[in-house]
XYZ file of C-alpha atoms in Angstrom:
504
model
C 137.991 120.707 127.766
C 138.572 121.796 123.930
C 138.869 118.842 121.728
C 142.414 118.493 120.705
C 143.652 116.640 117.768
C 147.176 114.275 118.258
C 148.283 114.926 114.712
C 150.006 117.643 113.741
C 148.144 119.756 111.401
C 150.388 118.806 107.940
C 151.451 121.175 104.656
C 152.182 119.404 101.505
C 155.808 120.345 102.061
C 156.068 117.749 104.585
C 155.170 114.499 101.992
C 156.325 113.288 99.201
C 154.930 110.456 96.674
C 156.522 107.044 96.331
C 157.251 105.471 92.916
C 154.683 102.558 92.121
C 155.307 100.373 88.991
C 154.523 101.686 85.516
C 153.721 99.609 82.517
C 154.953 100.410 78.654
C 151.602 102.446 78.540
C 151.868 104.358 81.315
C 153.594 107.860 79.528
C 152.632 111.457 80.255
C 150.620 111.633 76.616
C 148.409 108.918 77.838
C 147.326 110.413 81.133
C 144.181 112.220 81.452
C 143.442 114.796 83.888
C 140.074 115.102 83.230
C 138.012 115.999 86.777
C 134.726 116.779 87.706
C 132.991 119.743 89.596
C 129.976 118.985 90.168
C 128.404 115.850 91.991
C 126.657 113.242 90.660
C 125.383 110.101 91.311
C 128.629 107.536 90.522
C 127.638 104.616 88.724
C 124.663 105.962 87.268
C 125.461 109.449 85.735
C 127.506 111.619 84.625
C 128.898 115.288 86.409
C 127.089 118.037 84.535
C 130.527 119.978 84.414
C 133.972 118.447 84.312
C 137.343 120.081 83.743
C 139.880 118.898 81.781
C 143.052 120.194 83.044
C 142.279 120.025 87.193
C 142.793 123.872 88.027
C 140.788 126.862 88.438
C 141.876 130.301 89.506
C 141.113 131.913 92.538
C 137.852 134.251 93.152
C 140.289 137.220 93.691
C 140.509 140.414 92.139
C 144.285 140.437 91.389
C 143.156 136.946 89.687
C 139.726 136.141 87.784
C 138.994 138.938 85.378
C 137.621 138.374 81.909
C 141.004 137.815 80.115
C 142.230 134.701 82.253
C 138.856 133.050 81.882
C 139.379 133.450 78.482
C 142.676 132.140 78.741
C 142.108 129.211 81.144
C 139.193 127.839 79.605
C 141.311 127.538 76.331
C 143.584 125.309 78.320
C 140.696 123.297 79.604
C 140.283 124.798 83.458
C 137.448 127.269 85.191
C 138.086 130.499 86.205
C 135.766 131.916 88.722
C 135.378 135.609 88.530
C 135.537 137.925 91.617
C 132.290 138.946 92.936
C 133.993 141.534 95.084
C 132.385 144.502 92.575
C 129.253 145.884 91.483
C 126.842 143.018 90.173
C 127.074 144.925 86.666
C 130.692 144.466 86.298
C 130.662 141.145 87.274
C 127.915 140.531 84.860
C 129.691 142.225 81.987
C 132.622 139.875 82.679
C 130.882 136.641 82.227
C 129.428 138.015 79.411
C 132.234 139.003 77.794
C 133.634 135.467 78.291
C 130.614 133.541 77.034
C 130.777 136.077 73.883
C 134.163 135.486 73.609
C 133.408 132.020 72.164
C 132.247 130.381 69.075
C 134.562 132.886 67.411
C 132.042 135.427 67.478
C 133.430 138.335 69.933
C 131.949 141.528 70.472
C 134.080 144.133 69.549
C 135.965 146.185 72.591
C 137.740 148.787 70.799
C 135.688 151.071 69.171
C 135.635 154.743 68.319
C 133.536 157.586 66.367
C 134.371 158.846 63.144
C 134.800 162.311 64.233
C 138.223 161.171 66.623
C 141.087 161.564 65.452
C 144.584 159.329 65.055
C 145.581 160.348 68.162
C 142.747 158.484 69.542
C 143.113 155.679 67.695
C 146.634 155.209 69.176
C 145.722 155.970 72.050
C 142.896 153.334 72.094
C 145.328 150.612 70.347
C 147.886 150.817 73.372
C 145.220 150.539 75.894
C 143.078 147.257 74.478
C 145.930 145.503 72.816
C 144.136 145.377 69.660
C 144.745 146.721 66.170
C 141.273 146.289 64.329
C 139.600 149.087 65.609
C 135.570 149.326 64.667
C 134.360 152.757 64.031
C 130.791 153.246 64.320
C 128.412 156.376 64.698
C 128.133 156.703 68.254
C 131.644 154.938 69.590
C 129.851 151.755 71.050
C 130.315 148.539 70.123
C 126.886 147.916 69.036
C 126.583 151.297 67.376
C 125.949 151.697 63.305
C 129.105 150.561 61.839
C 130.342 152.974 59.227
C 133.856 151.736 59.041
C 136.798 150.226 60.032
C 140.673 151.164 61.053
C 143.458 148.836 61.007
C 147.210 149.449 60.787
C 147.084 149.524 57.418
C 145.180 152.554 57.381
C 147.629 155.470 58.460
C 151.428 155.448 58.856
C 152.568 157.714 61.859
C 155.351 158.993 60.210
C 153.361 160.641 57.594
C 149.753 160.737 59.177
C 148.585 163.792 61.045
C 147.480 162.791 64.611
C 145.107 165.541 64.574
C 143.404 163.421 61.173
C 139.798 162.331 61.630
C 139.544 158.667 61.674
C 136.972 159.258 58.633
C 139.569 160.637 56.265
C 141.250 157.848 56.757
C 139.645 154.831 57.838
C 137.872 151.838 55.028
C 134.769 152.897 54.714
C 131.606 150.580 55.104
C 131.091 150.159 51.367
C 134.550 148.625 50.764
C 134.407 146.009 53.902
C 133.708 142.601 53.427
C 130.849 141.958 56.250
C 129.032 138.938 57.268
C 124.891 139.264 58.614
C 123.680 138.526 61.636
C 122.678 134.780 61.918
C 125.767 132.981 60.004
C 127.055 130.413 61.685
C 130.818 130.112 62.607
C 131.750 127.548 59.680
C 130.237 130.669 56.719
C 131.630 133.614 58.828
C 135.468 131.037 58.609
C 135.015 130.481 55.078
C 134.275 134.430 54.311
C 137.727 135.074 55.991
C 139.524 132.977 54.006
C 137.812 133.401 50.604
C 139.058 137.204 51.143
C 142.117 136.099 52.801
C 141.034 138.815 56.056
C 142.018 138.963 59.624
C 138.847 139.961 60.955
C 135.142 139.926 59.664
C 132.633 142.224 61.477
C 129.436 140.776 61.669
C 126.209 143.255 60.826
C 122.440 143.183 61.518
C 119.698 144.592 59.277
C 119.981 147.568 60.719
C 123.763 147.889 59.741
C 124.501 148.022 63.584
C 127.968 145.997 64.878
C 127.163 142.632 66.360
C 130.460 140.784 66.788
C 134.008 139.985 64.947
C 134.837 136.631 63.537
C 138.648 136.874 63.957
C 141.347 134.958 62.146
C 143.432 133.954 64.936
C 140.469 132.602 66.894
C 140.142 130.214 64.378
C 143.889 129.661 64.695
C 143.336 129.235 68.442
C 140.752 126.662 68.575
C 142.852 124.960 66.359
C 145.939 124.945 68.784
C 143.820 124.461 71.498
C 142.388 121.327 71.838
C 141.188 120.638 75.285
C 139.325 123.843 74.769
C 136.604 123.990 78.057
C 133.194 124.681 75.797
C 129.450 124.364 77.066
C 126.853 122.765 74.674
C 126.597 126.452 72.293
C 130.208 126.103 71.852
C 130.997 128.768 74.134
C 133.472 129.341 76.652
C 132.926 127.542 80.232
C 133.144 130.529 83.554
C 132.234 130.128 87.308
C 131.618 133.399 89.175
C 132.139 133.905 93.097
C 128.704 134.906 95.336
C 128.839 135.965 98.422
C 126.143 135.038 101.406
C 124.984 139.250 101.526
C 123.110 140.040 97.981
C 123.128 136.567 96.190
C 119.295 137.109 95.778
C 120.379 139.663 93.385
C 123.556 139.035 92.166
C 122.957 135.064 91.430
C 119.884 136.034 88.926
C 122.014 138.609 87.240
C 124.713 135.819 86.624
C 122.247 132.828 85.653
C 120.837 135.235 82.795
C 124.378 136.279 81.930
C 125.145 132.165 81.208
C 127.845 131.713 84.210
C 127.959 127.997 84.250
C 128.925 127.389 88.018
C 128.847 129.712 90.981
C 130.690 129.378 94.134
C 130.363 131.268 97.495
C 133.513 132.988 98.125
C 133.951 133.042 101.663
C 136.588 132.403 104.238
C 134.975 129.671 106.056
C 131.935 127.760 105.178
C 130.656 126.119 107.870
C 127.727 128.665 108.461
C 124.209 128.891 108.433
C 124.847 131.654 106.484
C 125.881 129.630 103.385
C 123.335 126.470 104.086
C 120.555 129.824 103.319
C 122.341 130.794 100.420
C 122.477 127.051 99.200
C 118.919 126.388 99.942
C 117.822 129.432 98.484
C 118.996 128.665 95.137
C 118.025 124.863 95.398
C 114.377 126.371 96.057
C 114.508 128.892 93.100
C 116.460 126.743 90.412
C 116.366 123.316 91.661
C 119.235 121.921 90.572
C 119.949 123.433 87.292
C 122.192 125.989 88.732
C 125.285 124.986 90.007
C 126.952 126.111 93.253
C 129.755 125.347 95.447
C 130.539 126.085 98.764
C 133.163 126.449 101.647
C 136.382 126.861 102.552
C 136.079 123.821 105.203
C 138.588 122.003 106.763
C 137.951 119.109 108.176
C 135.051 116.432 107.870
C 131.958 117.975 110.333
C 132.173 120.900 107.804
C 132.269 118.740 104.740
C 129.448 116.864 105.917
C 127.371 119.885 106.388
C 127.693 121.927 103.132
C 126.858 118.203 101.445
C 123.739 118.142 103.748
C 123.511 121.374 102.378
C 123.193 120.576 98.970
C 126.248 122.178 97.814
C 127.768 120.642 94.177
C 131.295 120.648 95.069
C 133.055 121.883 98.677
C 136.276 123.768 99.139
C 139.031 123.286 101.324
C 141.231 125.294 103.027
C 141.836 128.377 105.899
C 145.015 130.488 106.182
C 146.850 128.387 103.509
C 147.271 131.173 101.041
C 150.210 133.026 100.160
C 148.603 136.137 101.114
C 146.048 135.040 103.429
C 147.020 136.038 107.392
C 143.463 134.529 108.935
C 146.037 132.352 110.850
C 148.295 134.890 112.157
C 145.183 137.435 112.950
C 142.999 134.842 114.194
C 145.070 131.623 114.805
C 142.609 129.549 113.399
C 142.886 127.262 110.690
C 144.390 123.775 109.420
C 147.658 122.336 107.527
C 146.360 122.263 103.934
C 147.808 118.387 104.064
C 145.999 117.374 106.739
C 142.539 119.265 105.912
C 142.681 117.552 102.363
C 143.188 114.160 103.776
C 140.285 114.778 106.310
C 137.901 115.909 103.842
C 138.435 113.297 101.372
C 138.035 110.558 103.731
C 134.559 112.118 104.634
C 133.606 112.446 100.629
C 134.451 108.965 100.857
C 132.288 108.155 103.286
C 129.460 110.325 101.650
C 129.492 108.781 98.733
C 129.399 105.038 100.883
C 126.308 106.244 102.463
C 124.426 108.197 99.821
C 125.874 106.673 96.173
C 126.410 110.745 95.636
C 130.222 111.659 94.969
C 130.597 115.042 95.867
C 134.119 116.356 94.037
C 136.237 118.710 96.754
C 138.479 121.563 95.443
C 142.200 122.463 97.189
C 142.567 126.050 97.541
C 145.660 127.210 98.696
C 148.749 125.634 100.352
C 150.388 124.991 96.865
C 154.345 126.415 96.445
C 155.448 124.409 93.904
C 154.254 122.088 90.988
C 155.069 118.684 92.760
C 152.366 120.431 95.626
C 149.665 119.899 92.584
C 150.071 116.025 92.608
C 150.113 115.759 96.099
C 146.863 117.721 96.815
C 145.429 115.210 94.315
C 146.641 112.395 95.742
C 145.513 112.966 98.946
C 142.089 113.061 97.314
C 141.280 116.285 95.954
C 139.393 116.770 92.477
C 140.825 120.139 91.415
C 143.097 122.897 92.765
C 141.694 126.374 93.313
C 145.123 128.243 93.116
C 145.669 131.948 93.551
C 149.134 133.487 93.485
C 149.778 130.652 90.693
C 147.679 132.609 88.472
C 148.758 136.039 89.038
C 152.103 136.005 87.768
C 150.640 135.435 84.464
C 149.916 138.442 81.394
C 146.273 137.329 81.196
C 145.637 138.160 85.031
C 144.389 141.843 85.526
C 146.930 143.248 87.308
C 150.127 145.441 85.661
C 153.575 143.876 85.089
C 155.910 146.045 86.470
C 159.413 146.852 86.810
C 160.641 146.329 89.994
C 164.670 147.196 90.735
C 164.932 145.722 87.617
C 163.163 142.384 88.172
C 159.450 142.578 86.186
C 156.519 141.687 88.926
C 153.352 141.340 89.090
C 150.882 143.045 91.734
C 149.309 140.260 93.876
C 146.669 141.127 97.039
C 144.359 139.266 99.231
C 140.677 139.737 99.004
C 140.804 140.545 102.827
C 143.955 142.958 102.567
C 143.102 146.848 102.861
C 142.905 146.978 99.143
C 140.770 144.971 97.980
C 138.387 145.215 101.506
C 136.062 142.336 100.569
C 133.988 142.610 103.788
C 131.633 140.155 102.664
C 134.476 137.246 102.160
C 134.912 137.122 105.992
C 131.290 138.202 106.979
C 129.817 137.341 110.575
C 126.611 138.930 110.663
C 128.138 142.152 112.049
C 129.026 145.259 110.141
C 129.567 146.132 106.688
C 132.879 146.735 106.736
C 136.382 144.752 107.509
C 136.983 144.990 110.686
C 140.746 144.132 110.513
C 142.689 142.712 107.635
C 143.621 139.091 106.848
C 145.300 139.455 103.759
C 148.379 141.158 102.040
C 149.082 143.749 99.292
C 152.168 142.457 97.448
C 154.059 141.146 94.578
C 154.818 137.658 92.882
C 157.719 137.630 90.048
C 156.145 137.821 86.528
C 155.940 134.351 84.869
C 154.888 135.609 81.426
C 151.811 133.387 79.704
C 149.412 131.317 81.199
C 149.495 128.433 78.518
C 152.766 128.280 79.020
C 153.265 127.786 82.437
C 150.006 125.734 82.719
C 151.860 123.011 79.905
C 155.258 122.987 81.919
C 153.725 122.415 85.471
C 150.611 119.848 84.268
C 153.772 118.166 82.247
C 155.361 117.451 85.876
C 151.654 116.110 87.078
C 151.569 113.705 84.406
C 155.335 112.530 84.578
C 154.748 112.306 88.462
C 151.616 110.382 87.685
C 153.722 107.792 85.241
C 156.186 107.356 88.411
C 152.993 106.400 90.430
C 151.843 103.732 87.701
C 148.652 105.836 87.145
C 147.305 107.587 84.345
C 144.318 109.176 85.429
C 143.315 111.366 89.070
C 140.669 108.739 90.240
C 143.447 106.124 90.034
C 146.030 108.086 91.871
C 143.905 108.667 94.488
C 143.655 104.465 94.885
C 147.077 103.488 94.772
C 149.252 106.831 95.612
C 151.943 105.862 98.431
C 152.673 108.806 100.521
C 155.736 109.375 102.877
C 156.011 111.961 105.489
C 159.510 113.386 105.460
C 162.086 114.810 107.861
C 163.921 118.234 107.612
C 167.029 116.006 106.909
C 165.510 114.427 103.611
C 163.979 118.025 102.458
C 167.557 119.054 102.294
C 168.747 115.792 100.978
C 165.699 116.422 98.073
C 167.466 119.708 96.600
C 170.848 120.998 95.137
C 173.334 119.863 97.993
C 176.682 120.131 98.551
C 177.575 121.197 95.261
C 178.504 125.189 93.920
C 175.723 126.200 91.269
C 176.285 127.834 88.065
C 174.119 131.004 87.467
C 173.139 131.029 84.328
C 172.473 134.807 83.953
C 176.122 135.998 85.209
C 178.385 133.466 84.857
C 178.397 133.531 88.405
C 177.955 130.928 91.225
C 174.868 130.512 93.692
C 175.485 128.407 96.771
C-alpha cells in the first residue's frame, strides 16, 4: 500500500515561537540577518554569495522585473528575474541591473532632436524620469547632441509642437565626463558643478551612461547595499529544464550572479540534466539552484545533484492551485522541518552545508521567523513583493481601494508551460495558478524595514541575534484554534481609524 505519513502535513499558521532569555545585548540593532545561498564547505570556507537581509522575490512575472532587483538588492536581498520570456528580454534585464550599479546607468529615456515637446512629455510620464538624453538617432548609445531637463521648457508657454532642438542644452554647454572615469571623478564632477546628472561620453561623442546625483545619495542611505566584487548590483535569474543550453550562456555573459530552475517540482531527472549540464560546462563557477522539493528523498537528490542551494515548497502560494488541481503537495511547516533535518544530515555526512530557500506559505511577517526557525536560510516570497511600486505590474484603482495586479506563473496569463513541464507538450495543459489582485503596499524599502524590524525583535524574544543561532535554540509550540483566537483582538469593539467607526 501507499506510504502514509502519521503527521499532519503543518502551515506556519499552526506554530508559534516561545520566548528564550535575552541578555542586555541582545536588541534588534545588534542582530544580523546575514544568510547564505550558496553551499560551501562549513568550517573551511566561505559561501561565494550571501544575502544580507534573508529574502528574495519570486521568479514570477507579476514579481522580478528589472526595477525590484534594483530595489531589493539596495536593501541587501536577490531578486531572481522571470525566465518566462524571450532569452533577449531576460538578458536585457540583468543587464540593466548590473548597469544599474556603480552609479554608472545607461540612460533609458532618450529621444531625437527632431521630436518635439509633446514627446518629451510623453516620454517623461512613461519612464518616470526627467533628464531626458537626446542623441542623433534616439538610442541610448547614439551620438549625444544634447540634453532636456525640466528646466528646459515651461508648458504653459512652450509649444508642444517645439522641436526638442530649439529648446534643449546643447552639447557644447553640458558638463560631460569620458569614458573610463571612475565613480569617485564622475561624483566629484557633479558636485564641483553642483548637477543632478552627468552623462558620460566616449571618443566618439556617443552616450555611455549617467552618473546621477541621487545614486550617490542612495548608496549613501543604503548601507547593506547587495554588490558583487565590480561594485555592481547582485541578480539571480530563473531557467527552466527546456532551453537552458541557450538561455544559461546568454545570462552568464550578461553577469547574472546565481540562476535557479524555476519549476514546480524538482525532483526530476529533468533538473539533475540541467544541473549536470552546467557543472560539465562551468564547473562550479556558475551558480544554480534547484527545486521546489518537499520533503527529504527530494532534498537528498538535487544535493546529489550538485545543486548550490534547494527550494522548498508545492501548492503553498497564494496563487498557486497545484493542490486543488492535482492534490499533491505538503504543509509548508512540515516540508521546511523535513528538509532541514535532511540538510542537517548532509552536511553530517559530507562537511558540505547546502543553504534551503522557503518559497511560499508566508501570510504574515511573524510567518518569516518561523520559516527560519524551522531551518530555512532565506524566504523566496511572491505575493509579498507584488504589492510594492517597484514590482512591474500597474497600481490600480479598485472601488476605490488602490491594488496591485498579482498572477501565477501557471494561471492562463502568464501560461509558463515550462514551470510545470513533464516531458509532454508545449503547452499548459490546465492551469494551477490565479489571475488576481493584492492591496497596494506602496515602497519596497519600506515595507522590507517594518517587517525585517519584527524578525529582529522576534529574534531578541528568542535570545538570538543571528539565523544560524535561531535555528539552535528556537522553541516551537503547535497551537490550537482556541489560542489562534486567544492570539488576536478579542472581545473588545475596535476603533477604525479611517471613519471614526467601529470594526468588530
Amino acid at each position: 500500500m501507499a506510504y502514509y505519513y502519521e503527521e499532519p502535513s503543518r502551515t506556519f499558521n499552526e506554530f508559534l515561537l516561545v520566548p528564550g532569555y535575552s541578555g542586555k545585548e541582545c536588541v534588534p540593532a545588534n542582530v544580523d540577518l546575514s544568510a547564505p545561498i550558496t553551499k560551501f564547505k562549513k568550517g573551511e570556507e566561505e559561501p561565494a554569495i550571501k544575502v544580507k537581509i534573508p529574502m528574495v522575490s519570486a521568479i514570477m512575472q507579476s514579481v522580478s522585473g528589472e526595477n525590484l532587483a534594483v530595489a531589493l538588492a539596495k536593501e541587501g536581498g536577490i531578486s531572481f528575474i522571470f525566465g518566462s520570456q524571450t532569452i533577449e528580454s531576460q538578458v536585457a534585464m540583468v543587464s540593466h541591473v548590473k548597469d544599474y550599479k556603480a552609479g554608472f546607468v545607461q540612460s533609458d529615456a532618450n529621444a531625437r532632436p527632431d521630436d518635439t515637446l509633446a514627446d518629451i512629455v510623453d516620454l517623461k510620464e512613461s519612464s518616470g524620469h526627467s533628464t531626458i538624453a537626446i542623441t542623433e538617432d534616439g538610442t541610448p548609445s547614439g551620438k549625444f547632441v544634447g540634453l532636456v531637463t525640466s528646466r528646459d521648457y515651461r508648458l504653459s508657454r512652450t509649444p508642444m509642437d517645439m522641436p526638442v532642438k530649439e529648446f534643449m542644452t546643447p552639447f557644447s554647454k553640458i558638463v560631460y565626463g569620458e569614458s573610463g572615469i571612475s565613480l569617485s571623478e564622475a561624483n566629484d564632477i557633479l558636485w564641483d558643478h553642483k548637477l543632478n546628472a552627468l552623462p558620460i561620453i566616449d571618443e566618439h561623442q556617443r552616450l555611455t551612461h549617467f552618473v546621477f546625483r541621487k545614486d550617490y545619495d542612495s548608496h549613501k542611505a543604503n548601507p547593506r547595499e547587495l554588490l558583487d566584487n565590480k561594485k555592481r548590483y547582485i541578480v539571480g535569474a530563473g531557467v527552466n529544464t527546456r532551453d537552458y543550453e541557450e538561455r544559461i550562456p546568454a545570462l552568464v555573459a550578461a553577469g547574472v550572479d546565481v540562476l535557479c530552475i524555476d519549476s514546480s517540482e524538482g525532483y526530476t531527472e529533468w533538473q539533475k540534466d540541467v544541473i549536470q549540464w552546467v557543472r560539465k560546462t562551468y564547473g562550479e563557477t556558475v551558480k544554480i539552484g534547484a527545486g521546489n522539493v518537499v520533503d527529504r528523498e527530494g532534498f537528498k537528490f538535487l544535493a546529489d545533484a550538485g545543486a548550490d542551494f534547494i527550494k522548498i515548497g508545492i501548492g503553498g502560494g497564494s496563487i498557486c492551485i497545484t493542490r486543488e488541481q492535482k492534490g499533491i503537495g505538503r504543509g509548508q511547516a512540515s516540508a521546511v522541518m523535513d528538509v532541514a533535518k535532511a540538510r542537517d544530515e548532509y552536511l553530517k555526512e559530507t562537511g558540505i552545508y547546502i543553504p534551503i530557500c522557503s518559497d511560499g506559505g508566508i501570510v504574515y511577517d511573524y510567518h518569516m521567523t518561523l520559516a527560519l526557525a524551522m531551518g530555512s536560510d532565506f524566504l523566496m516570497l511572491g505575493r509579498y513583493f507584488a504589492r510594492f511600486d517597484e514590482s512591474p505590474t500597474e497600481r490600480i484603482n479598485i472601488n476605490g481601494s488602490f491594488m496591485k495586479e498579482y498572477w501565477g506563473e501557471g494561471s492562463a496569463r502568464a501560461r509558463n508551460w515550462q514551470r510545470y513541464d513533464m516531458g509532454g507538450a508545449s503547452k499548459l495543459s490546465f492551469e494551477e495558478g490565479v489571475d488576481s489582485y493584492v492591496p497596494y503596499a506602496g515602497s519596497l524599502k519600506d515595507n522590507v524595514e517594518q517587517s525585517l524590524s519584527k524578525v529582529r525583535s522576534t529574534m531578541c524574544n528568542c535570545g538570538v541575534m543571528n539565523i544560524a543561532d535561531l535555528q539552535k535554540h528556537a522553541k516551537l509550540t503547535r497551537v490550537s484554534a482556541t489560542s489562534i483566537v486567544e492570539g488576536g483582538a478579542h472581545d473588545v469593539v475596535l476603533k477604525n481609524q479611517n471613519n471614526g467607526g467601529v470594526n468588530r
